[in-house]
Amino acid sequence: MKLNGKVALVTGSSQGIGQAIAIRLAQDGASVVINYRSHPEGAQETLRQVQAAGGKCHMAQSNNVDATIQADLGQVSEVQRLISESIDRFGQVDILVNNAGLEKRADFWDVSEEDYDKVTDVNLKGVFFAAQAFVKHLKQTNRPGKIINISSVHEELPFPHFTSYCVSKGGVKMMMRNLAVELGPLGITINNVAPGAIVTPINKNLLEDKEKLNALVKNIPLGRLGKPEDVSNLVAFLASSDADYITGSTFFVDGGLLWNYQEQ
Ligand code: BGC
């Protein structure tokens, strides 16, 4: 299996895309650290499926190490604790998947400082300092590593009423490009996976609104929303040694949404 012997930390893996990624990386042989903020029961469900996927090859997972770690990615001290606890429990981390994220809808003129901070603290600052703590660990142990950020089509595409979200995802795009250059000489790769509309809890409101949902699906050339597995398949590839020469790129998983412009 491609990820045997590797330890992967997936932030925000108690639900949605993060949960699918944790399970998929376990299926490929990785030991997985599951992070959650406020859904311990979701993290337990991920753990159950990770263990089911991994069987005996998961040394750390079968040795009574608690693989779930509570931490709020919006606070730098918690981010740093998450990385150091992961290393303490598993001995190393080889793959960091920065997945945790949130969005808040509001007209631009109504956005509060509190909501702006909530979004950018997790989606941008949290990613920055998780990558930093991970890189320090790799430097100290003199090992290569892989960083995969779960970004969004909205690192490119405007999303009216979600400006703070676009600010964060656009920031993660430039962070990734910068770090590809700076970390390349250390043997550390970094790429973004940019999902479009995927069936996950972040889309709850949209999924419950038939009219909005139909309008969105009409904009997707492949004619459907994505599944979390559509994203996790790509993450598994980028986390493997098959992707050793790939760094500094964004990969869209959006059914063609991003470039869909047509005149009727
Ligand atoms: C957002 C969703 C949105 C999708 C497509 C994602 O990044 O989280 O709310 O539906 O992009 O626009």
PDB file of C-alpha atoms and ligand atoms in Angstrom:
ATOM      1  CA  MET A   1       0.000   0.000   0.000  1.00  0.00           C
ATOM      2  CA  LYS A   2       1.232   3.409  -1.025  1.00  0.00           C
ATOM      3  CA  LEU A   3       1.170   5.110   2.370  1.00  0.00           C
ATOM      4  CA  ASN A   4       2.483   2.316   4.567  1.00  0.00           C
ATOM      5  CA  GLY A   5       4.615   3.678   7.399  1.00  0.00           C
ATOM      6  CA  LYS A   6       3.363   7.246   6.915  1.00  0.00           C
ATOM      7  CA  VAL A   7       1.498   9.323   9.470  1.00  0.00           C
ATOM      8  CA  ALA A   8      -1.078  11.787   8.167  1.00  0.00           C
ATOM      9  CA  LEU A   9      -2.747  14.554  10.168  1.00  0.00           C
ATOM     10  CA  VAL A  10      -6.079  15.662   8.709  1.00  0.00           C
ATOM     11  CA  THR A  11      -7.533  18.796  10.296  1.00  0.00           C
ATOM     12  CA  GLY A  12     -11.305  18.984  10.585  1.00  0.00           C
ATOM     13  CA  SER A  13     -11.774  15.265   9.990  1.00  0.00           C
ATOM     14  CA  SER A  14     -14.905  14.663  12.069  1.00  0.00           C
ATOM     15  CA  GLN A  15     -17.159  15.251   9.063  1.00  0.00           C
ATOM     16  CA  GLY A  16     -17.450  15.979   5.356  1.00  0.00           C
ATOM     17  CA  ILE A  17     -14.410  16.108   3.111  1.00  0.00           C
ATOM     18  CA  GLY A  18     -11.945  15.745   6.010  1.00  0.00           C
ATOM     19  CA  GLN A  19     -13.618  12.552   7.184  1.00  0.00           C
ATOM     20  CA  ALA A  20     -13.460  11.058   3.680  1.00  0.00           C
ATOM     21  CA  ILE A  21      -9.784  12.004   3.392  1.00  0.00           C
ATOM     22  CA  ALA A  22      -8.903  10.404   6.744  1.00  0.00           C
ATOM     23  CA  ILE A  23     -10.612   7.161   5.748  1.00  0.00           C
ATOM     24  CA  ARG A  24      -9.059   7.128   2.280  1.00  0.00           C
ATOM     25  CA  LEU A  25      -5.514   7.715   3.553  1.00  0.00           C
ATOM     26  CA  ALA A  26      -6.038   4.884   6.055  1.00  0.00           C
ATOM     27  CA  GLN A  27      -7.171   2.614   3.226  1.00  0.00           C
ATOM     28  CA  ASP A  28      -3.870   3.404   1.517  1.00  0.00           C
ATOM     29  CA  GLY A  29      -1.934   2.329   4.616  1.00  0.00           C
ATOM     30  CA  ALA A  30      -1.335   5.558   6.546  1.00  0.00           C
ATOM     31  CA  SER A  31      -1.798   5.993  10.265  1.00  0.00           C
ATOM     32  CA  VAL A  32      -4.160   8.915  10.644  1.00  0.00           C
ATOM     33  CA  VAL A  33      -4.473  11.612  13.285  1.00  0.00           C
ATOM     34  CA  ILE A  34      -8.082  12.784  13.406  1.00  0.00           C
ATOM     35  CA  ASN A  35      -8.707  16.363  14.495  1.00  0.00           C
ATOM     36  CA  TYR A  36     -12.028  17.880  15.513  1.00  0.00           C
ATOM     37  CA  ARG A  37     -13.200  21.079  17.170  1.00  0.00           C
ATOM     38  CA  SER A  38     -16.734  20.485  18.371  1.00  0.00           C
ATOM     39  CA  HIS A  39     -17.891  17.087  17.093  1.00  0.00           C
ATOM     40  CA  PRO A  40     -16.258  14.368  19.193  1.00  0.00           C
ATOM     41  CA  GLU A  41     -18.903  11.891  18.027  1.00  0.00           C
ATOM     42  CA  GLY A  42     -18.015  12.624  14.388  1.00  0.00           C
ATOM     43  CA  ALA A  43     -14.336  12.084  15.207  1.00  0.00           C
ATOM     44  CA  GLN A  44     -15.203   8.739  16.798  1.00  0.00           C
ATOM     45  CA  GLU A  45     -17.084   7.730  13.661  1.00  0.00           C
ATOM     46  CA  THR A  46     -14.070   8.671  11.540  1.00  0.00           C
ATOM     47  CA  LEU A  47     -11.856   6.655  13.877  1.00  0.00           C
ATOM     48  CA  ARG A  48     -14.141   3.639  13.581  1.00  0.00           C
ATOM     49  CA  GLN A  49     -13.920   3.769   9.795  1.00  0.00           C
ATOM     50  CA  VAL A  50     -10.181   4.450   9.833  1.00  0.00           C
ATOM     51  CA  GLN A  51      -9.638   1.393  11.984  1.00  0.00           C
ATOM     52  CA  ALA A  52     -11.919  -0.686   9.779  1.00  0.00           C
ATOM     53  CA  ALA A  53      -9.978   0.481   6.720  1.00  0.00           C
ATOM     54  CA  GLY A  54      -6.559  -0.020   8.197  1.00  0.00           C
ATOM     55  CA  GLY A  55      -6.674  -3.400   9.858  1.00  0.00           C
ATOM     56  CA  LYS A  56      -3.386  -4.564  11.223  1.00  0.00           C
ATOM     57  CA  CYS A  57      -1.062  -2.274   9.345  1.00  0.00           C
ATOM     58  CA  HIS A  58      -1.925   0.599  11.654  1.00  0.00           C
ATOM     59  CA  MET A  59       0.632   0.220  14.380  1.00  0.00           C
ATOM     60  CA  ALA A  60      -0.269   3.422  16.147  1.00  0.00           C
ATOM     61  CA  GLN A  61      -3.978   2.930  15.625  1.00  0.00           C
ATOM     62  CA  SER A  62      -3.941  -0.553  17.095  1.00  0.00           C
ATOM     63  CA  ASN A  63      -1.648   0.231  20.031  1.00  0.00           C
ATOM     64  CA  ASN A  64      -4.211   2.036  22.125  1.00  0.00           C
ATOM     65  CA  VAL A  65      -3.012   5.472  21.116  1.00  0.00           C
ATOM     66  CA  ASP A  66      -5.924   7.904  21.006  1.00  0.00           C
ATOM     67  CA  ALA A  67      -5.879   9.065  17.402  1.00  0.00           C
ATOM     68  CA  THR A  68      -8.433  11.835  17.908  1.00  0.00           C
ATOM     69  CA  ILE A  69      -7.258  15.269  19.042  1.00  0.00           C
ATOM     70  CA  GLN A  70      -9.526  18.170  19.877  1.00  0.00           C
ATOM     71  CA  ALA A  71      -8.141  21.543  18.751  1.00  0.00           C
ATOM     72  CA  ASP A  72      -9.547  24.795  17.388  1.00  0.00           C
ATOM     73  CA  LEU A  73      -7.612  25.700  14.248  1.00  0.00           C
ATOM     74  CA  GLY A  74      -8.586  29.323  14.778  1.00  0.00           C
ATOM     75  CA  GLN A  75      -6.105  29.704  17.639  1.00  0.00           C
ATOM     76  CA  VAL A  76      -2.404  29.523  16.937  1.00  0.00           C
ATOM     77  CA  SER A  77      -1.509  28.022  20.338  1.00  0.00           C
ATOM     78  CA  GLU A  78      -4.034  25.213  19.700  1.00  0.00           C
ATOM     79  CA  VAL A  79      -2.659  24.640  16.214  1.00  0.00           C
ATOM     80  CA  GLN A  80       0.838  24.259  17.619  1.00  0.00           C
ATOM     81  CA  ARG A  81      -0.416  21.911  20.342  1.00  0.00           C
ATOM     82  CA  LEU A  82      -2.196  19.807  17.709  1.00  0.00           C
ATOM     83  CA  ILE A  83       1.038  19.291  15.772  1.00  0.00           C
ATOM     84  CA  SER A  84       3.137  18.556  18.864  1.00  0.00           C
ATOM     85  CA  GLU A  85       0.538  16.149  20.320  1.00  0.00           C
ATOM     86  CA  SER A  86       0.345  14.337  16.985  1.00  0.00           C
ATOM     87  CA  ILE A  87       4.116  13.886  17.028  1.00  0.00           C
ATOM     88  CA  ASP A  88       4.080  12.777  20.689  1.00  0.00           C
ATOM     89  CA  ARG A  89       1.435  10.156  20.043  1.00  0.00           C
ATOM     90  CA  PHE A  90       2.558   8.860  16.637  1.00  0.00           C
ATOM     91  CA  GLY A  91       6.284   9.610  16.725  1.00  0.00           C
ATOM     92  CA  GLN A  92       6.222  11.603  13.493  1.00  0.00           C
ATOM     93  CA  VAL A  93       3.979  13.327  10.979  1.00  0.00           C
ATOM     94  CA  ASP A  94       4.704  12.963   7.249  1.00  0.00           C
ATOM     95  CA  ILE A  95       1.576  14.349   5.620  1.00  0.00           C
ATOM     96  CA  LEU A  96      -0.385  17.419   6.701  1.00  0.00           C
ATOM     97  CA  VAL A  97      -3.840  17.918   5.194  1.00  0.00           C
ATOM     98  CA  ASN A  98      -5.122  21.401   6.047  1.00  0.00           C
ATOM     99  CA  ASN A  99      -8.810  20.742   5.624  1.00  0.00           C
ATOM    100  CA  ALA A 100     -10.629  22.511   8.490  1.00  0.00           C
ATOM    101  CA  GLY A 101     -12.594  25.475   7.217  1.00  0.00           C
ATOM    102  CA  LEU A 102     -15.758  27.498   7.503  1.00  0.00           C
ATOM    103  CA  GLU A 103     -17.718  30.148   5.662  1.00  0.00           C
ATOM    104  CA  LYS A 104     -20.154  32.889   6.696  1.00  0.00           C
ATOM    105  CA  ARG A 105     -22.673  34.452   4.346  1.00  0.00           C
ATOM    106  CA  ALA A 106     -23.338  38.191   4.577  1.00  0.00           C
ATOM    107  CA  ASP A 107     -23.597  41.261   2.396  1.00  0.00           C
ATOM    108  CA  PHE A 108     -20.196  42.922   2.360  1.00  0.00           C
ATOM    109  CA  TRP A 109     -21.475  45.985   4.237  1.00  0.00           C
ATOM    110  CA  ASP A 110     -22.820  43.834   7.063  1.00  0.00           C
ATOM    111  CA  VAL A 111     -19.758  41.661   7.734  1.00  0.00           C
ATOM    112  CA  SER A 112     -18.761  41.951  11.402  1.00  0.00           C
ATOM    113  CA  GLU A 113     -15.179  41.910  12.588  1.00  0.00           C
ATOM    114  CA  GLU A 114     -16.015  38.840  14.664  1.00  0.00           C
ATOM    115  CA  ASP A 115     -17.249  36.843  11.663  1.00  0.00           C
ATOM    116  CA  TYR A 116     -14.394  38.031   9.464  1.00  0.00           C
ATOM    117  CA  ASP A 117     -11.940  36.840  12.122  1.00  0.00           C
ATOM    118  CA  LYS A 118     -13.692  33.492  12.573  1.00  0.00           C
ATOM    119  CA  VAL A 119     -13.368  32.725   8.872  1.00  0.00           C
ATOM    120  CA  THR A 120      -9.855  33.999   8.242  1.00  0.00           C
ATOM    121  CA  ASP A 121      -8.439  32.698  11.557  1.00  0.00           C
ATOM    122  CA  VAL A 122      -9.287  29.096  10.665  1.00  0.00           C
ATOM    123  CA  ASN A 123      -9.048  29.153   6.866  1.00  0.00           C
ATOM    124  CA  LEU A 124      -5.898  31.254   6.516  1.00  0.00           C
ATOM    125  CA  LYS A 125      -4.027  31.883   9.761  1.00  0.00           C
ATOM    126  CA  GLY A 126      -4.621  28.326  10.977  1.00  0.00           C
ATOM    127  CA  VAL A 127      -3.279  26.895   7.722  1.00  0.00           C
ATOM    128  CA  PHE A 128      -0.223  29.167   7.911  1.00  0.00           C
ATOM    129  CA  PHE A 129       0.735  28.169  11.444  1.00  0.00           C
ATOM    130  CA  ALA A 130      -0.109  24.473  11.021  1.00  0.00           C
ATOM    131  CA  ALA A 131       2.234  24.406   8.018  1.00  0.00           C
ATOM    132  CA  GLN A 132       4.861  26.293   9.999  1.00  0.00           C
ATOM    133  CA  ALA A 133       4.783  23.890  12.977  1.00  0.00           C
ATOM    134  CA  PHE A 134       4.834  20.908  10.600  1.00  0.00           C
ATOM    135  CA  VAL A 135       7.813  22.295   8.670  1.00  0.00           C
ATOM    136  CA  LYS A 136       9.730  22.882  11.932  1.00  0.00           C
ATOM    137  CA  HIS A 137       9.162  19.221  12.818  1.00  0.00           C
ATOM    138  CA  LEU A 138      10.378  18.053   9.402  1.00  0.00           C
ATOM    139  CA  LYS A 139      13.440  20.315   9.582  1.00  0.00           C
ATOM    140  CA  GLN A 140      14.353  19.064  13.049  1.00  0.00           C
ATOM    141  CA  THR A 141      14.066  15.445  11.962  1.00  0.00           C
ATOM    142  CA  ASN A 142      15.552  16.109   8.544  1.00  0.00           C
ATOM    143  CA  ARG A 143      12.755  14.384   6.634  1.00  0.00           C
ATOM    144  CA  PRO A 144      10.701  15.252   3.554  1.00  0.00           C
ATOM    145  CA  GLY A 145       6.966  15.817   3.812  1.00  0.00           C
ATOM    146  CA  LYS A 146       3.799  16.721   2.002  1.00  0.00           C
ATOM    147  CA  ILE A 147       1.343  19.533   2.666  1.00  0.00           C
ATOM    148  CA  ILE A 148      -2.059  19.452   0.995  1.00  0.00           C
ATOM    149  CA  ASN A 149      -4.427  22.358   1.521  1.00  0.00           C
ATOM    150  CA  ILE A 150      -8.125  21.897   0.885  1.00  0.00           C
ATOM    151  CA  SER A 151      -8.849  25.223  -0.724  1.00  0.00           C
ATOM    152  CA  SER A 152     -11.855  25.942  -2.960  1.00  0.00           C
ATOM    153  CA  VAL A 153     -12.804  26.997  -6.479  1.00  0.00           C
ATOM    154  CA  HIS A 154     -13.169  30.305  -4.645  1.00  0.00           C
ATOM    155  CA  GLU A 155      -9.417  30.774  -4.509  1.00  0.00           C
ATOM    156  CA  GLU A 156     -10.057  31.880  -8.138  1.00  0.00           C
ATOM    157  CA  LEU A 157     -13.768  32.425  -8.570  1.00  0.00           C
ATOM    158  CA  PRO A 158     -15.648  35.318  -6.954  1.00  0.00           C
ATOM    159  CA  PHE A 159     -18.393  34.256  -4.529  1.00  0.00           C
ATOM    160  CA  PRO A 160     -20.556  37.299  -3.767  1.00  0.00           C
ATOM    161  CA  HIS A 161     -21.677  37.516  -0.111  1.00  0.00           C
ATOM    162  CA  PHE A 162     -18.750  35.325   0.931  1.00  0.00           C
ATOM    163  CA  THR A 163     -15.945  37.845   0.622  1.00  0.00           C
ATOM    164  CA  SER A 164     -14.142  36.821   3.805  1.00  0.00           C
ATOM    165  CA  TYR A 165     -14.156  33.214   2.566  1.00  0.00           C
ATOM    166  CA  CYS A 166     -12.687  34.279  -0.797  1.00  0.00           C
ATOM    167  CA  VAL A 167     -10.078  36.403   1.013  1.00  0.00           C
ATOM    168  CA  SER A 168      -9.022  33.324   2.963  1.00  0.00           C
ATOM    169  CA  LYS A 169      -8.934  30.950  -0.003  1.00  0.00           C
ATOM    170  CA  GLY A 170      -7.151  33.462  -2.253  1.00  0.00           C
ATOM    171  CA  GLY A 171      -4.625  33.882   0.559  1.00  0.00           C
ATOM    172  CA  VAL A 172      -4.099  30.132   0.779  1.00  0.00           C
ATOM    173  CA  LYS A 173      -3.425  30.090  -2.965  1.00  0.00           C
ATOM    174  CA  MET A 174      -0.539  32.557  -2.638  1.00  0.00           C
ATOM    175  CA  MET A 175       0.694  30.935   0.563  1.00  0.00           C
ATOM    176  CA  MET A 176       0.922  27.626  -1.267  1.00  0.00           C
ATOM    177  CA  ARG A 177       2.815  29.107  -4.212  1.00  0.00           C
ATOM    178  CA  ASN A 178       5.238  30.910  -1.943  1.00  0.00           C
ATOM    179  CA  LEU A 179       5.918  27.873   0.202  1.00  0.00           C
ATOM    180  CA  ALA A 180       6.426  25.631  -2.823  1.00  0.00           C
ATOM    181  CA  VAL A 181       9.429  27.788  -3.644  1.00  0.00           C
ATOM    182  CA  GLU A 182      10.707  28.188  -0.100  1.00  0.00           C
ATOM    183  CA  LEU A 183      10.205  24.573   1.003  1.00  0.00           C
ATOM    184  CA  GLY A 184      11.220  22.810  -2.212  1.00  0.00           C
ATOM    185  CA  PRO A 185      14.912  22.684  -1.221  1.00  0.00           C
ATOM    186  CA  LEU A 186      13.866  20.887   1.989  1.00  0.00           C
ATOM    187  CA  GLY A 187      12.068  18.165   0.026  1.00  0.00           C
ATOM    188  CA  ILE A 188       8.677  19.391   1.188  1.00  0.00           C
ATOM    189  CA  THR A 189       5.920  19.644  -1.406  1.00  0.00           C
ATOM    190  CA  ILE A 190       2.750  21.722  -1.070  1.00  0.00           C
ATOM    191  CA  ASN A 191      -0.333  21.755  -3.274  1.00  0.00           C
ATOM    192  CA  ASN A 192      -3.927  22.900  -3.115  1.00  0.00           C
ATOM    193  CA  VAL A 193      -6.976  20.786  -3.836  1.00  0.00           C
ATOM    194  CA  ALA A 194      -9.827  23.102  -4.781  1.00  0.00           C
ATOM    195  CA  PRO A 195     -13.286  21.547  -4.501  1.00  0.00           C
ATOM    196  CA  GLY A 196     -16.386  23.011  -6.082  1.00  0.00           C
ATOM    197  CA  ALA A 197     -19.810  22.164  -4.691  1.00  0.00           C
ATOM    198  CA  ILE A 198     -19.482  18.972  -2.697  1.00  0.00           C
ATOM    199  CA  VAL A 199     -22.216  17.336  -0.602  1.00  0.00           C
ATOM    200  CA  THR A 200     -20.984  18.163   2.927  1.00  0.00           C
ATOM    201  CA  PRO A 201     -22.229  19.947   6.057  1.00  0.00           C
ATOM    202  CA  ILE A 202     -20.677  23.284   4.941  1.00  0.00           C
ATOM    203  CA  ASN A 203     -23.374  23.326   2.228  1.00  0.00           C
ATOM    204  CA  LYS A 204     -26.280  22.468   4.534  1.00  0.00           C
ATOM    205  CA  ASN A 205     -28.320  25.586   3.688  1.00  0.00           C
ATOM    206  CA  LEU A 206     -27.824  25.163  -0.026  1.00  0.00           C
ATOM    207  CA  LEU A 207     -28.666  21.470   0.042  1.00  0.00           C
ATOM    208  CA  GLU A 208     -31.957  22.234   1.784  1.00  0.00           C
ATOM    209  CA  ASP A 209     -32.970  24.867  -0.779  1.00  0.00           C
ATOM    210  CA  LYS A 210     -34.177  22.971  -3.897  1.00  0.00           C
ATOM    211  CA  GLU A 211     -34.352  26.070  -6.090  1.00  0.00           C
ATOM    212  CA  LYS A 212     -30.816  27.258  -5.323  1.00  0.00           C
ATOM    213  CA  LEU A 213     -29.522  23.742  -5.625  1.00  0.00           C
ATOM    214  CA  ASN A 214     -31.048  23.243  -9.091  1.00  0.00           C
ATOM    215  CA  ALA A 215     -29.618  26.565 -10.276  1.00  0.00           C
ATOM    216  CA  LEU A 216     -26.172  25.515  -9.071  1.00  0.00           C
ATOM    217  CA  VAL A 217     -26.321  22.056 -10.651  1.00  0.00           C
ATOM    218  CA  LYS A 218     -27.206  23.738 -13.979  1.00  0.00           C
ATOM    219  CA  ASN A 219     -23.837  25.516 -13.747  1.00  0.00           C
ATOM    220  CA  ILE A 220     -21.900  22.293 -13.322  1.00  0.00           C
ATOM    221  CA  PRO A 221     -21.000  20.737 -16.693  1.00  0.00           C
ATOM    222  CA  LEU A 222     -20.845  17.236 -15.192  1.00  0.00           C
ATOM    223  CA  GLY A 223     -24.411  17.752 -13.970  1.00  0.00           C
ATOM    224  CA  ARG A 224     -24.085  16.850 -10.298  1.00  0.00           C
ATOM    225  CA  LEU A 225     -22.584  17.935  -6.997  1.00  0.00           C
ATOM    226  CA  GLY A 226     -19.334  16.258  -5.990  1.00  0.00           C
ATOM    227  CA  LYS A 227     -18.947  13.557  -3.368  1.00  0.00           C
ATOM    228  CA  PRO A 228     -16.336  13.804  -0.602  1.00  0.00           C
ATOM    229  CA  GLU A 229     -14.667  10.771  -2.221  1.00  0.00           C
ATOM    230  CA  ASP A 230     -14.171  12.737  -5.442  1.00  0.00           C
ATOM    231  CA  VAL A 231     -11.863  14.946  -3.384  1.00  0.00           C
ATOM    232  CA  SER A 232     -10.221  12.288  -1.223  1.00  0.00           C
ATOM    233  CA  ASN A 233      -9.126  10.263  -4.273  1.00  0.00           C
ATOM    234  CA  LEU A 234      -7.003  13.183  -5.437  1.00  0.00           C
ATOM    235  CA  VAL A 235      -5.633  13.869  -1.960  1.00  0.00           C
ATOM    236  CA  ALA A 236      -4.512  10.232  -1.719  1.00  0.00           C
ATOM    237  CA  PHE A 237      -2.570  10.627  -4.952  1.00  0.00           C
ATOM    238  CA  LEU A 238      -0.935  13.890  -3.861  1.00  0.00           C
ATOM    239  CA  ALA A 239       0.005  12.336  -0.510  1.00  0.00           C
ATOM    240  CA  SER A 240       1.742   9.387  -2.190  1.00  0.00           C
ATOM    241  CA  SER A 241       5.230   9.163  -3.658  1.00  0.00           C
ATOM    242  CA  ASP A 242       3.604   9.096  -7.123  1.00  0.00           C
ATOM    243  CA  ALA A 243       3.301  12.866  -6.630  1.00  0.00           C
ATOM    244  CA  ASP A 244       6.881  13.497  -5.480  1.00  0.00           C
ATOM    245  CA  TYR A 245       7.633  15.904  -8.341  1.00  0.00           C
ATOM    246  CA  ILE A 246       4.422  17.903  -7.959  1.00  0.00           C
ATOM    247  CA  THR A 247       4.496  21.115  -5.965  1.00  0.00           C
ATOM    248  CA  GLY A 248       3.068  24.620  -6.234  1.00  0.00           C
ATOM    249  CA  SER A 249      -0.145  23.684  -8.044  1.00  0.00           C
ATOM    250  CA  THR A 250      -3.864  23.871  -7.483  1.00  0.00           C
ATOM    251  CA  PHE A 251      -6.023  20.960  -8.629  1.00  0.00           C
ATOM    252  CA  PHE A 252      -9.728  21.648  -9.128  1.00  0.00           C
ATOM    253  CA  VAL A 253     -12.323  19.001  -8.285  1.00  0.00           C
ATOM    254  CA  ASP A 254     -15.439  20.822  -9.398  1.00  0.00           C
ATOM    255  CA  GLY A 255     -17.191  18.981 -12.245  1.00  0.00           C
ATOM    256  CA  GLY A 256     -16.149  21.822 -14.571  1.00  0.00           C
ATOM    257  CA  LEU A 257     -17.828  24.577 -12.525  1.00  0.00           C
ATOM    258  CA  LEU A 258     -14.937  27.038 -12.521  1.00  0.00           C
ATOM    259  CA  TRP A 259     -14.639  27.576 -16.267  1.00  0.00           C
ATOM    260  CA  ASN A 260     -18.302  27.280 -17.149  1.00  0.00           C
ATOM    261  CA  TYR A 261     -19.260  30.406 -19.009  1.00  0.00           C
ATOM    262  CA  GLN A 262     -21.903  30.216 -21.717  1.00  0.00           C
ATOM    263  CA  GLU A 263     -24.076  32.643 -23.636  1.00  0.00           C
ATOM    264  CA  GLN A 264     -27.641  31.447 -24.061  1.00  0.00           C
TER     265      GLN A 264
HETATM  266  C1  BGC B   1     -18.220  26.494  -0.742  1.00  0.00           C
HETATM  267  C2  BGC B   1     -19.658  26.117  -1.014  1.00  0.00           C
HETATM  268  C3  BGC B   1     -20.019  26.444  -2.450  1.00  0.00           C
HETATM  269  C4  BGC B   1     -19.022  25.829  -3.385  1.00  0.00           C
HETATM  270  C5  BGC B   1     -19.302  26.157  -4.854  1.00  0.00           C
HETATM  271  C6  BGC B   1     -17.315  25.880  -1.768  1.00  0.00           C
HETATM  272  O1  BGC B   1     -16.006  26.293  -1.542  1.00  0.00           O
HETATM  273  O2  BGC B   1     -17.836  26.039   0.547  1.00  0.00           O
HETATM  274  O3  BGC B   1     -20.492  26.824  -0.131  1.00  0.00           O
HETATM  275  O4  BGC B   1     -21.307  25.940  -2.744  1.00  0.00           O
HETATM  276  O5  BGC B   1     -17.738  26.288  -3.060  1.00  0.00           O
HETATM  277  O6  BGC B   1     -19.553  27.505  -5.041  1.00  0.00           O
END
